[in-house]
Coordinates of C-alpha atoms and ligand atoms in Angstrom, one line a residue:
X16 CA 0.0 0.0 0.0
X17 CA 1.5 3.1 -1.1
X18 CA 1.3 5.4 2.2
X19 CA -0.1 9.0 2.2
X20 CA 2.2 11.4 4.2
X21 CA -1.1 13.5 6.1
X22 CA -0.6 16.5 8.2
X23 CA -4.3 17.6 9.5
X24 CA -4.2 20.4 10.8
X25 CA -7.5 21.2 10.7
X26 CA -8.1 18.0 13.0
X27 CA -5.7 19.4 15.4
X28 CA -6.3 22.7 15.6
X29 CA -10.0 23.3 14.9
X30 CA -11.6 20.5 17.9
X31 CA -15.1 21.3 17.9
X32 CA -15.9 22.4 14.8
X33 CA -16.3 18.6 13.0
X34 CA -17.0 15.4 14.4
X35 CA -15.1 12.1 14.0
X36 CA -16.8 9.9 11.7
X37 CA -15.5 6.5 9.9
X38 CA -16.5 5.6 6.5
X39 CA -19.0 3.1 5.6
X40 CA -18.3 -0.2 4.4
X41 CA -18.2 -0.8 0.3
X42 CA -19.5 -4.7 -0.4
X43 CA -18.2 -4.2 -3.8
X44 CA -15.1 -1.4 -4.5
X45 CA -14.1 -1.6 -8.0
X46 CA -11.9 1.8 -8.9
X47 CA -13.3 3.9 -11.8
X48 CA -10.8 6.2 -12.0
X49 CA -7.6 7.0 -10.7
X50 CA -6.9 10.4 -11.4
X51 CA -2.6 9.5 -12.0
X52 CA -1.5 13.3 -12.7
X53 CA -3.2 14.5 -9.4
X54 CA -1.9 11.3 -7.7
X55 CA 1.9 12.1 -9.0
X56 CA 1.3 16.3 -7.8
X57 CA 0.2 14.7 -4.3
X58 CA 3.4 12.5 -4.1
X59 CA 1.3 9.2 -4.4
X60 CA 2.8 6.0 -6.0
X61 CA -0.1 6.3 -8.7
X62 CA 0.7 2.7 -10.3
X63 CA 0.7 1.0 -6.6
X64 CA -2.7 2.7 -6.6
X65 CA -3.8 2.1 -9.6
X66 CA -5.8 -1.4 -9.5
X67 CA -7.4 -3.1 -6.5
X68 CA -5.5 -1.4 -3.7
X69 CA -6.9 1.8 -4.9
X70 CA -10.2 0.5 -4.7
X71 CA -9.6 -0.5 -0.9
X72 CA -8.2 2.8 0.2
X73 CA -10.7 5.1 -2.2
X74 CA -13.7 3.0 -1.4
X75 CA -12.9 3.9 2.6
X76 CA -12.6 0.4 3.1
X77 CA -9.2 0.5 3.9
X78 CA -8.7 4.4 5.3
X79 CA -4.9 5.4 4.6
X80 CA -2.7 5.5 7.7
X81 CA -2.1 8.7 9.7
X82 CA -6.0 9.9 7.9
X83 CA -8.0 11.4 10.5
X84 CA -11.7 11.3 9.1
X85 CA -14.3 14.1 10.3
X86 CA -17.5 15.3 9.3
X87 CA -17.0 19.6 9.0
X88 CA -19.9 21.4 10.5
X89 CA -21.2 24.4 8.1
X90 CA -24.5 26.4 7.3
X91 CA -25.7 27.9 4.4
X92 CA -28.0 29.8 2.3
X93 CA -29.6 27.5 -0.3
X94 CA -31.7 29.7 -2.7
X95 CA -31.8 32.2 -0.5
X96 CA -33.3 31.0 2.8
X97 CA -30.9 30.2 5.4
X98 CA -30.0 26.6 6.9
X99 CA -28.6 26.7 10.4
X100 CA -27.0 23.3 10.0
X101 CA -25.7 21.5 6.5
X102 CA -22.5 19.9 7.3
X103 CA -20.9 16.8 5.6
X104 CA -23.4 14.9 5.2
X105 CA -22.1 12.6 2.9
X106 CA -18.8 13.9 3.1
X107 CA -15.9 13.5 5.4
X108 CA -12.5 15.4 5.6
X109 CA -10.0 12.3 5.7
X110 CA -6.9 15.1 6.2
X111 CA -4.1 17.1 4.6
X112 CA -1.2 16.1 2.3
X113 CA 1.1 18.9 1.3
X114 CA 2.0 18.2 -2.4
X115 CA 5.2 18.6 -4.6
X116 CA 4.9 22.0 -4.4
X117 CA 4.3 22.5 -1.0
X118 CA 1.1 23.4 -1.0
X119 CA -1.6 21.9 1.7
X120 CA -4.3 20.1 0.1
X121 CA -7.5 18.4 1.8
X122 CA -8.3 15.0 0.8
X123 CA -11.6 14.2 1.4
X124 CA -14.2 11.6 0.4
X125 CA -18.1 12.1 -0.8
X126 CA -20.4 9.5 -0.7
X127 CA -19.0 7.8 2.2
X128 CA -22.0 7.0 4.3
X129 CA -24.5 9.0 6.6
X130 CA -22.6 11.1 10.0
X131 CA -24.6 13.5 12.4
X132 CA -24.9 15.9 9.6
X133 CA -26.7 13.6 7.2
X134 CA -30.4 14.4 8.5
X135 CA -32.7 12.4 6.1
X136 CA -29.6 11.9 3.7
X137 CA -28.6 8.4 3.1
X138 CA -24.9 9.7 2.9
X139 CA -24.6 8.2 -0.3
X140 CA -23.5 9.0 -4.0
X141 CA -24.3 7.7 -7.6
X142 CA -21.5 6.8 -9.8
X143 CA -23.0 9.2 -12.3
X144 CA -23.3 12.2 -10.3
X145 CA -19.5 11.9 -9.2
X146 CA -18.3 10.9 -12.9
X147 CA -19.5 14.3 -13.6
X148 CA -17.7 16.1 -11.0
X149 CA -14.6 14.4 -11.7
X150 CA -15.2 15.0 -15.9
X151 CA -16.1 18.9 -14.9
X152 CA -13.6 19.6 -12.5
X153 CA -10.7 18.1 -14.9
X154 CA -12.7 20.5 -17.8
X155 CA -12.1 23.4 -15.4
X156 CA -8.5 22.7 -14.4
X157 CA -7.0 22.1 -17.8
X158 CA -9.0 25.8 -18.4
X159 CA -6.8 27.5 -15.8
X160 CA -9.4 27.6 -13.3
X161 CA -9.4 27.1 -9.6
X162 CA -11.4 24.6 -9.0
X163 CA -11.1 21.6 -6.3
X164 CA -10.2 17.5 -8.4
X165 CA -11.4 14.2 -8.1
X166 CA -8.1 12.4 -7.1
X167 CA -10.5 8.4 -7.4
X168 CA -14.0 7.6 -8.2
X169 CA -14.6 4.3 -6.8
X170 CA -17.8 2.0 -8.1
X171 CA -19.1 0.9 -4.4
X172 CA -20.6 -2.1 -5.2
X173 CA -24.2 -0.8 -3.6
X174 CA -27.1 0.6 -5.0
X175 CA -28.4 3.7 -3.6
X176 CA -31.7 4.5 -4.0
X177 CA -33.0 7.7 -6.2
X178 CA -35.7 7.8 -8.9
X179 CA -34.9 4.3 -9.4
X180 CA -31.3 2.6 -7.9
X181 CA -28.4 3.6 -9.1
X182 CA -24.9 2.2 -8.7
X183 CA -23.3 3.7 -5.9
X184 CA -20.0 5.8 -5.8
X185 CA -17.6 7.4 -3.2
X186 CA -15.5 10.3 -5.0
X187 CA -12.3 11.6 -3.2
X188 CA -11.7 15.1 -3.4
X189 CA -8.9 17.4 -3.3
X190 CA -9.6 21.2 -2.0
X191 CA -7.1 23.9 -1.4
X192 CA -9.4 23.7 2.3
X193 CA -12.9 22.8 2.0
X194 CA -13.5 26.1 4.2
X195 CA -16.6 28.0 2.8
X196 CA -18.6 31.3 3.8
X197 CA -20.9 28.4 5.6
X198 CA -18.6 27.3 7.6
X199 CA -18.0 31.3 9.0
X200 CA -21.9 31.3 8.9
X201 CA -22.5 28.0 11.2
X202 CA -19.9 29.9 14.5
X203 CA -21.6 33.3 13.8
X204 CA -25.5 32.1 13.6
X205 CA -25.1 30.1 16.9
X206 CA -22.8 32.9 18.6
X207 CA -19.8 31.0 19.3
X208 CA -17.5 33.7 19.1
X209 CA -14.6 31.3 20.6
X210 CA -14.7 28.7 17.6
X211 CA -15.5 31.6 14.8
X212 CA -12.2 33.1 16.0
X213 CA -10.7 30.3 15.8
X214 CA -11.7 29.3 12.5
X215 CA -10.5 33.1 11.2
X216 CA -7.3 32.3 12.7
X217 CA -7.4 29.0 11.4
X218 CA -8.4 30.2 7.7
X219 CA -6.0 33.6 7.4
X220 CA -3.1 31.2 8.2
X221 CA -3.5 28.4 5.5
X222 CA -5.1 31.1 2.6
X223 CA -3.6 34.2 4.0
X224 CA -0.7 33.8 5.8
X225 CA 0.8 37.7 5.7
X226 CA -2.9 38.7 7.5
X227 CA -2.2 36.7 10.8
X228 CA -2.0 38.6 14.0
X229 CA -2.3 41.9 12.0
X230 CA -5.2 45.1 13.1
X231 CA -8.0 44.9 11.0
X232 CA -7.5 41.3 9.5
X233 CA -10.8 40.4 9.6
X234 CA -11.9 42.8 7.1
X235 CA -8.9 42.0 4.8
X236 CA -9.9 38.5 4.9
X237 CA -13.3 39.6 3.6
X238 CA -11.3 41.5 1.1
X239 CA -9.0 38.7 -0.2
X240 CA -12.1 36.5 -0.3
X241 CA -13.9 38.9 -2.3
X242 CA -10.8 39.2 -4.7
X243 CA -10.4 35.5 -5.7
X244 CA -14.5 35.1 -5.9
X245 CA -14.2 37.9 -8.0
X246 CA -11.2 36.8 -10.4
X247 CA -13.2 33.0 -10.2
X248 CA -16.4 34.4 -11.5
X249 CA -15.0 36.1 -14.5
X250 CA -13.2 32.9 -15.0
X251 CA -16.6 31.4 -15.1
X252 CA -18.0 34.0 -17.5
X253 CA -15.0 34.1 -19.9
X254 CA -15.8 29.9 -20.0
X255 CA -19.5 30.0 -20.5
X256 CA -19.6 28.1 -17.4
X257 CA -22.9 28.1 -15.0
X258 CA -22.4 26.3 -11.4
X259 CA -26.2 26.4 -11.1
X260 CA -25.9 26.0 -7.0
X261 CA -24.3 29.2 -5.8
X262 CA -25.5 28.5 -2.2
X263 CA -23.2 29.9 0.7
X264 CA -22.1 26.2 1.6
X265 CA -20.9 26.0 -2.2
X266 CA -18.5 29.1 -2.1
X267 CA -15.0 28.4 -0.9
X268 CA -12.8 31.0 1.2
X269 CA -9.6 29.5 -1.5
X270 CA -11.6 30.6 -4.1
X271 CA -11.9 27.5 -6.1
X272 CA -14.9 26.4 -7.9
X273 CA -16.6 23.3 -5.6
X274 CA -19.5 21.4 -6.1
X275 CA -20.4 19.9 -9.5
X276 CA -23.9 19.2 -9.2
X277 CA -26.1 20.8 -11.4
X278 CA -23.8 22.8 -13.1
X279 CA -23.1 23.3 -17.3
X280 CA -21.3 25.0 -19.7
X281 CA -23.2 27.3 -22.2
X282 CA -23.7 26.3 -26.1
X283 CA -25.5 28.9 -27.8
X284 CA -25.5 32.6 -25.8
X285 CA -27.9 33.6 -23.5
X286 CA -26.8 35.7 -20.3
X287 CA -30.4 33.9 -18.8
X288 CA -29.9 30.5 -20.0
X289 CA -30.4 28.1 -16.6
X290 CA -29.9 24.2 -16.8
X291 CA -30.3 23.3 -12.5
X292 CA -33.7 21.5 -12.9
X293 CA -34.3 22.8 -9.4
X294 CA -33.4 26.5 -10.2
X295 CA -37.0 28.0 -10.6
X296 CA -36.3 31.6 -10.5
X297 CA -33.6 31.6 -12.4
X298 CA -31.3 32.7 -9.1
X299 CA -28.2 31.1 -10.3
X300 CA -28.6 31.9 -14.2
X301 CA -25.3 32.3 -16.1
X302 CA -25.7 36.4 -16.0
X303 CA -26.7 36.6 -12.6
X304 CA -23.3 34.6 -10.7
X305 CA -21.3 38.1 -10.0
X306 CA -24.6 39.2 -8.5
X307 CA -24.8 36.6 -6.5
X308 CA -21.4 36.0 -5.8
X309 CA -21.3 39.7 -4.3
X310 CA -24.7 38.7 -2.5
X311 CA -22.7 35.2 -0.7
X312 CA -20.0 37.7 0.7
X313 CA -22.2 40.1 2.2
X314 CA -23.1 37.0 4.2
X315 CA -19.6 36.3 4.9
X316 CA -19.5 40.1 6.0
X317 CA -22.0 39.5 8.3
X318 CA -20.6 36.1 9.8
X319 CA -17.3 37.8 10.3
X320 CA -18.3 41.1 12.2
X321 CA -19.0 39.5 15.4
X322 CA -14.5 39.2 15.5
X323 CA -14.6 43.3 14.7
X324 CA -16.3 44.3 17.2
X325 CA -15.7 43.7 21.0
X326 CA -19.1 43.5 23.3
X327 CA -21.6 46.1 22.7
X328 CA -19.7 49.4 21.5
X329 CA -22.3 51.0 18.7
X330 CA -19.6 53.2 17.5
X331 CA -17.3 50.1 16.5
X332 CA -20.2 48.1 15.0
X333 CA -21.1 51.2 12.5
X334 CA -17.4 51.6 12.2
X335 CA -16.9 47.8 10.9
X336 CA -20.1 47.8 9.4
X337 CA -19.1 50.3 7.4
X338 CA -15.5 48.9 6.6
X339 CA -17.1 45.5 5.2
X340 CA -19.7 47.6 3.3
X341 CA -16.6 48.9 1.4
X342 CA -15.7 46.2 0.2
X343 CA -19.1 44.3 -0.6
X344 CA -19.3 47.7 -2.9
X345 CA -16.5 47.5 -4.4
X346 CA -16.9 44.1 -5.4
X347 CA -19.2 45.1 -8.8
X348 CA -16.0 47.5 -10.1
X349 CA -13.4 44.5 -8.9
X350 CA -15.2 42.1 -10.8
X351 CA -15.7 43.9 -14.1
X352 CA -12.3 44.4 -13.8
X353 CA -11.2 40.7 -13.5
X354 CA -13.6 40.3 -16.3
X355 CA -12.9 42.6 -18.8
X356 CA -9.1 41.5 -18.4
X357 CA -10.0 38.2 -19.6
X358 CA -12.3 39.5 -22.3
X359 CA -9.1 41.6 -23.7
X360 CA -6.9 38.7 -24.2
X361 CA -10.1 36.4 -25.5
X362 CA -10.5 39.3 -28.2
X363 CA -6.4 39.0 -28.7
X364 CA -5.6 42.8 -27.2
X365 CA -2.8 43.4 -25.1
X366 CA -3.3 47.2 -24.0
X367 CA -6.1 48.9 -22.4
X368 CA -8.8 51.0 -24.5
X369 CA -11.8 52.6 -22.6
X370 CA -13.9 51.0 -25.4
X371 CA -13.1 47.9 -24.6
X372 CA -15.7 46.7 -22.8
X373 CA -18.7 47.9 -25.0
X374 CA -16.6 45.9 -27.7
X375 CA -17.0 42.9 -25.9
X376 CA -20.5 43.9 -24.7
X377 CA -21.5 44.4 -28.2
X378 CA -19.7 40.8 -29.6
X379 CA -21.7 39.1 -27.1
X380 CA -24.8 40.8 -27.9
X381 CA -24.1 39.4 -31.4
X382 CA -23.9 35.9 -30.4
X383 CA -26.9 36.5 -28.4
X384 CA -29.1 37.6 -30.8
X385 CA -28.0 35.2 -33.2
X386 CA -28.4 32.2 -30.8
X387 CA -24.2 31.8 -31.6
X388 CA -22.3 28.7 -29.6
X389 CA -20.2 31.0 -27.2
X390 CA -17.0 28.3 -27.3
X391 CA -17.0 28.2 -31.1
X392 CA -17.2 32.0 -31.5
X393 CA -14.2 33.0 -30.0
X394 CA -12.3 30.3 -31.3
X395 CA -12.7 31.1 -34.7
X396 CA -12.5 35.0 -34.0
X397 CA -8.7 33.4 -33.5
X398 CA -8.8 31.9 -37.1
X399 CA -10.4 36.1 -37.8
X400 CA -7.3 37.4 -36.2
X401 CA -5.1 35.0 -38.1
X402 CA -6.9 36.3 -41.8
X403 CA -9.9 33.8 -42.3
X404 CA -13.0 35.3 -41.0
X405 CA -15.2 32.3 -42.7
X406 CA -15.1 29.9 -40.3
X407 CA -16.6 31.9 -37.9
X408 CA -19.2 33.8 -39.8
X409 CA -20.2 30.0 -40.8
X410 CA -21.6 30.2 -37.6
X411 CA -24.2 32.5 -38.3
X412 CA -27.0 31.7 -39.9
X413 CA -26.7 34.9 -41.8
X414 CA -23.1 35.2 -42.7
X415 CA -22.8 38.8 -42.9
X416 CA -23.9 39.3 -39.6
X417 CA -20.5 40.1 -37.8
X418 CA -19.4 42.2 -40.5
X419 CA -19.6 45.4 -38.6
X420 CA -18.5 44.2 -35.4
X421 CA -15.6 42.6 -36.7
X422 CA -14.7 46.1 -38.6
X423 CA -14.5 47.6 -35.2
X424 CA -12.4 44.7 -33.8
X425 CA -10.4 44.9 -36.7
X426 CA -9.6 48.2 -36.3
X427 CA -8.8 48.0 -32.7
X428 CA -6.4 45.2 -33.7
X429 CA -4.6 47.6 -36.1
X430 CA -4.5 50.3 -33.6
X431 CA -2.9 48.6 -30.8
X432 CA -0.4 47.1 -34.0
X433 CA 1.1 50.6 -35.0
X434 CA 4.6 50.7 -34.5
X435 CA 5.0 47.0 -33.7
X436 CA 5.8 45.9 -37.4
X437 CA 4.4 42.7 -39.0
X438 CA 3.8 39.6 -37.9
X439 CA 0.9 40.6 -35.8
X440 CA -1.8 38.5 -37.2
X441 CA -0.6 35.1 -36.3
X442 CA 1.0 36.2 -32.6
X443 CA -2.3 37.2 -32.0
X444 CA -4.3 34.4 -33.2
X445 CA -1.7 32.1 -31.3
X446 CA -2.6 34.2 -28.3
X447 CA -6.0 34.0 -28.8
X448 CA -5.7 30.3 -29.1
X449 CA -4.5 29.5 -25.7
X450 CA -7.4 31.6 -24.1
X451 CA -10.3 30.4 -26.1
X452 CA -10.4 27.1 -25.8
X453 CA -11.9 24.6 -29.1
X454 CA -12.7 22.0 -26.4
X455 CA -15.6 22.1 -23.4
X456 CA -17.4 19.1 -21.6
X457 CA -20.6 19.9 -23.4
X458 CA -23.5 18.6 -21.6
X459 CA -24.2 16.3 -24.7
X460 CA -21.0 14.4 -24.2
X461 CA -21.0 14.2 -20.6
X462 CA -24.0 12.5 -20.3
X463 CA -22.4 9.9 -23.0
X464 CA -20.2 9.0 -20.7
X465 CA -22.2 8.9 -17.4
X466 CA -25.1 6.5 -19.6
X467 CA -22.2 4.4 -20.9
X468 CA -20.4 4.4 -17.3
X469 CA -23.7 3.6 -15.1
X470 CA -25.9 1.4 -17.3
X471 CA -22.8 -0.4 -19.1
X472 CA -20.0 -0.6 -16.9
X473 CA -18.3 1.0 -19.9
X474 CA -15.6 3.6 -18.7
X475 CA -14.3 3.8 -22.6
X476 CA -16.1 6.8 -23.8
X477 CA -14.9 8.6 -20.0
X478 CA -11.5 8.1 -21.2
X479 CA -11.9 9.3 -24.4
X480 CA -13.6 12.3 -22.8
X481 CA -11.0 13.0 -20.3
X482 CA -8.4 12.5 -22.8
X483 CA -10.0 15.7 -24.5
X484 CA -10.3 18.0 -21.7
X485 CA -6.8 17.8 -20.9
X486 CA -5.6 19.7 -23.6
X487 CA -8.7 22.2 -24.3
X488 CA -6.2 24.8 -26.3
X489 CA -5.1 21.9 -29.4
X490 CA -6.9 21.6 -32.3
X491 CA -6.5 17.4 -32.3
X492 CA -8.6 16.2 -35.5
X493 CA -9.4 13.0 -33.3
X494 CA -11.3 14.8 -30.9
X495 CA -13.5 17.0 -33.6
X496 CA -16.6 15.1 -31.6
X497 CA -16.3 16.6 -28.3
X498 CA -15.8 20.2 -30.1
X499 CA -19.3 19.8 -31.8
X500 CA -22.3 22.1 -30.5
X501 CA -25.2 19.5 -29.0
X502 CA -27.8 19.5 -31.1
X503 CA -30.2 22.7 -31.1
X504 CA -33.1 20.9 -29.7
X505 CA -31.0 18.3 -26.9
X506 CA -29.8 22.0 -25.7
X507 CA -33.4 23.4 -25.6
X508 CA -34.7 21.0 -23.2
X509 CA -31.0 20.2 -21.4
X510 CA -31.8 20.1 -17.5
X511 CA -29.4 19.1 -15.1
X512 CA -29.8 17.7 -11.8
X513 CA -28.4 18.3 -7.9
X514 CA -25.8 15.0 -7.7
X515 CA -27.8 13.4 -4.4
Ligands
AMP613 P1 -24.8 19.8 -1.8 O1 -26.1 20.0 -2.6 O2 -24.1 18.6 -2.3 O3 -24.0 21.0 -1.8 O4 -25.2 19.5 -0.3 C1 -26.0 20.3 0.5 C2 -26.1 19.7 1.8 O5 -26.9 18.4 1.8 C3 -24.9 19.3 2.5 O6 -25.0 19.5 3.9 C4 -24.7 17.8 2.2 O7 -23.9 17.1 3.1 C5 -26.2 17.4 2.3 N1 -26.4 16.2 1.4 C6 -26.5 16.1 0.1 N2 -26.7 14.9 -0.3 C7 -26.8 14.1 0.8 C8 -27.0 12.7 1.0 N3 -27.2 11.8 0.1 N4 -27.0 12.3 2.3 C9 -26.8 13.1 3.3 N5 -26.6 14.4 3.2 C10 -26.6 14.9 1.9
MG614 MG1 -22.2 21.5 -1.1

């Protein structure tokens, strides 16, 4: 057995904010997926693990030595409405590894069976559900964005019981922390002051290390919070990518993306479009996350006051009340920021141009009203740049259509050219290239592989799949099939569902 060198610190130094919980037994393990490039950036023997003794130790049947497994205690606000206690209910933290580069890393099981937090919850997880996290979350990373990785998905060998029964599945996770604004929200909505201190210690000196101990850390917390969330988001938006569960409990304090459930990448534009089959209202739509990213960290704000102010002094409260407001404010200008940065080099410009942003306003408003695949569009406004506007205006039902738009890009491009002599055209489109990616997991291909996975045992076309992601950026003939748009109509009715 290849051994796991843990260091859990949050086991040590946060008692009484989790509970100890072992995992349930698996009749069955069989591993699904080993994920070998994560395994190698943990310091993991990845071929010792790949086979049966992988499905011991990912299954929980065989925890790894020196784990320490424990159920975190967090709240939330799902939708809106606030729940006092969420927790891991199917989850549990089985400790730390520092990895190759010396950064801390949770590793952490879902699916493992029911703990204290589990209410009605069975504790469980379907192999499809966690197929998609793990397909999603690889998507995201080979994008360049933060986002926690499946490290195993193990088959369990039970059934758990949905709709119908479904194959069961235990996926093990690895977060930067699995700290989120719920956890802040769980200490602050039961006043204990004690353990929310202690968790701000906890959290400034594993995500920010240069806060601890100084004046006014609290709010600078809040601040560096609201700075990743906000470079995260954009990330999201620049990708097409909706997370359709926003709740508090699904926001880290790292800033990385968590939580695949319901969650999709756009095809054709549209700033409402909404897959979560359980998202009514439309709260989580692709146009609304900054809006409700800035609405999650005014609960943060809240759950974080309690540590700026000591006992009852009204002048301190408006004082730090004020001092958070700040930066809940600024959080709108901080995020078009982070936004429009991306949008710059997606569009192949290097310098700054107050019309930048109505440039990009107006080229989405063209894909918009043209019902344009957003992934497509600005990977062939690279094969534009590099002289060939014809594969993108084959996107367009009327070809013509971008003419006038692309005249002003044009234009823009030449601008910021002057003086920088020739060559131009294909540095940019090479640019362009390695921002706008040619390859998504497009909800038509994901659930491929999850049919093929759960009702065949097939884990060929997951593979395949995966193979894509990995390199989003190449052009690779062999993988022209995961670059295809779904099907107008499959998109139309496209619903995706919570992973419970
Ligand atoms: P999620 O929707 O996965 O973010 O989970 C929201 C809350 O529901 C968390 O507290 C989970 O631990 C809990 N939960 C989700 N599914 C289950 C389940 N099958 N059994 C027990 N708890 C669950
Ligand atoms: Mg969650």
């Amino acid at each position: 057995m290849s051994r796991i060198a843990f260091d859990n610190s949050y086991a040590r130094d946060l008692p009484g904010l989790y509970v100890a919980v072992q995992p349930a037994v698996a009749p069955a393990p069989t591993l699904l997926h080993l994920n070998r490039a994560l395994a190698d950036e943990l310091g993991l023997d990845a071929a010792a693990l790949d086979g049966p003794a992988g499905a011991e130790l990912f299954s929980g049947n065989a925890p790894p030595e020196g784990s320490e497994p424990l159920a975190q205690a967090y709240a939330g606000h799902q939708f809106g409405g606030f729940s006092p206690q969420l927790g891991d209910g199917r989850a549990l933290l089985l400790g730390e590894v520092i990895d190759v580069h010396g950064q801390r890393r949770d590793v952490a099981f879902k699916g493992s069976g029911r703990t204290p937090f589990s209410r009605s919850g069975d504790g469980k997880a379907a192999v499809g559900p966690m197929l998609r996290e793990l397909i999603v979350g690889e998507a995201m990373h080979a994008l360049g964005i933060p986002t926690t990785r499946a490290l195993a998905v193990v088959a369990t060998g039970d059934m758990v019981r949905r709709e119908g029964a479904l194959p069961g599945a235990v996926l093990t996770r690895v977060a930067a922390s699995h700290l989120r604004v719920g956890t802040f929200q769980y200490f602050a909505a039961r006043g204990e002051h004690d353990k929310l201190a202690r968790l701000a210690e906890y959290t400034m000196a594993r995500h920010d290390p240069a806060l601890a101990g100084t004046p006014g850390r609290h709010v600078a917390l809040l601040r560096a919070v609201a700075q990743r969330q906000a470079t995260l988001v954009a990330q999201w938006m620049n990708a097409g990518f909706i997370h359709g569960v926003m709740n508090t409990d699904n926001m880290t304090i790292s800033g990385e993306t968590i939580d695949y459930g319901p969650c999709a990448f756009l095809e054709a534009y549209h700033p409402d479009t909404v897959f979560s089959s359980i998202d009514h209202g439309g709260r989580y739509a692709y146009a609304n996350q900054p809006r409700i990213a800035r609405w999650n960290l005014a609960r943060l704000a809240e759950a974080l006051l309690p540590l700026m102010v000591d006992g009852e002094d009204e002048a301190a409260l408006q004082q730090a009340v004020a001092e958070v407001t700040a930066v809940i404010d600024a959080f709108p200008d901080g995020f078009a920021q982070a936004l429009l940065q991306g949008q710059r080099a997606k569009l192949g410009l290097q310098q700054a141009d107050p019309a930048d942003a109505a440039l990009a306003a107006d080229w989405l408003a063209l894909l918009q009203q043209h019902a344009v695949d957003f992934t497509l569009a600005w990977r062939r406004l690279a094969d534009a740049a590099a002289g060939d506007a014809n594969p993108l205006r084959a996107l367009f039902a009327e070809p013509t259509a971008p003419t006038a738009w692309l005249g002003r890009w044009r234009a823009r491009c030449t601008q910021e050219d002057e003086g920088e002599g020739s060559g131009n055209a294909s540095a940019r489109a090479a640019r362009m290239r390695r921002v706008n990616p040619w390859i998504i997991a497009r909800n038509h291909r994901v659930e491929e592989v999850l049919a093929a996975a759960s009702e065949r045992a097939d884990l060929l076309p997951l593979q395949g799949l995966l193979a894509a992601l990995a390199r989003p950026f190449d052009e690779n003939p062999a993988f022209v099939r995961y670059a295809e748009p779904a099907p107008a109509q499959l998109t139309a009715g496209y619903q995706t569902f919570c992973g419970t």
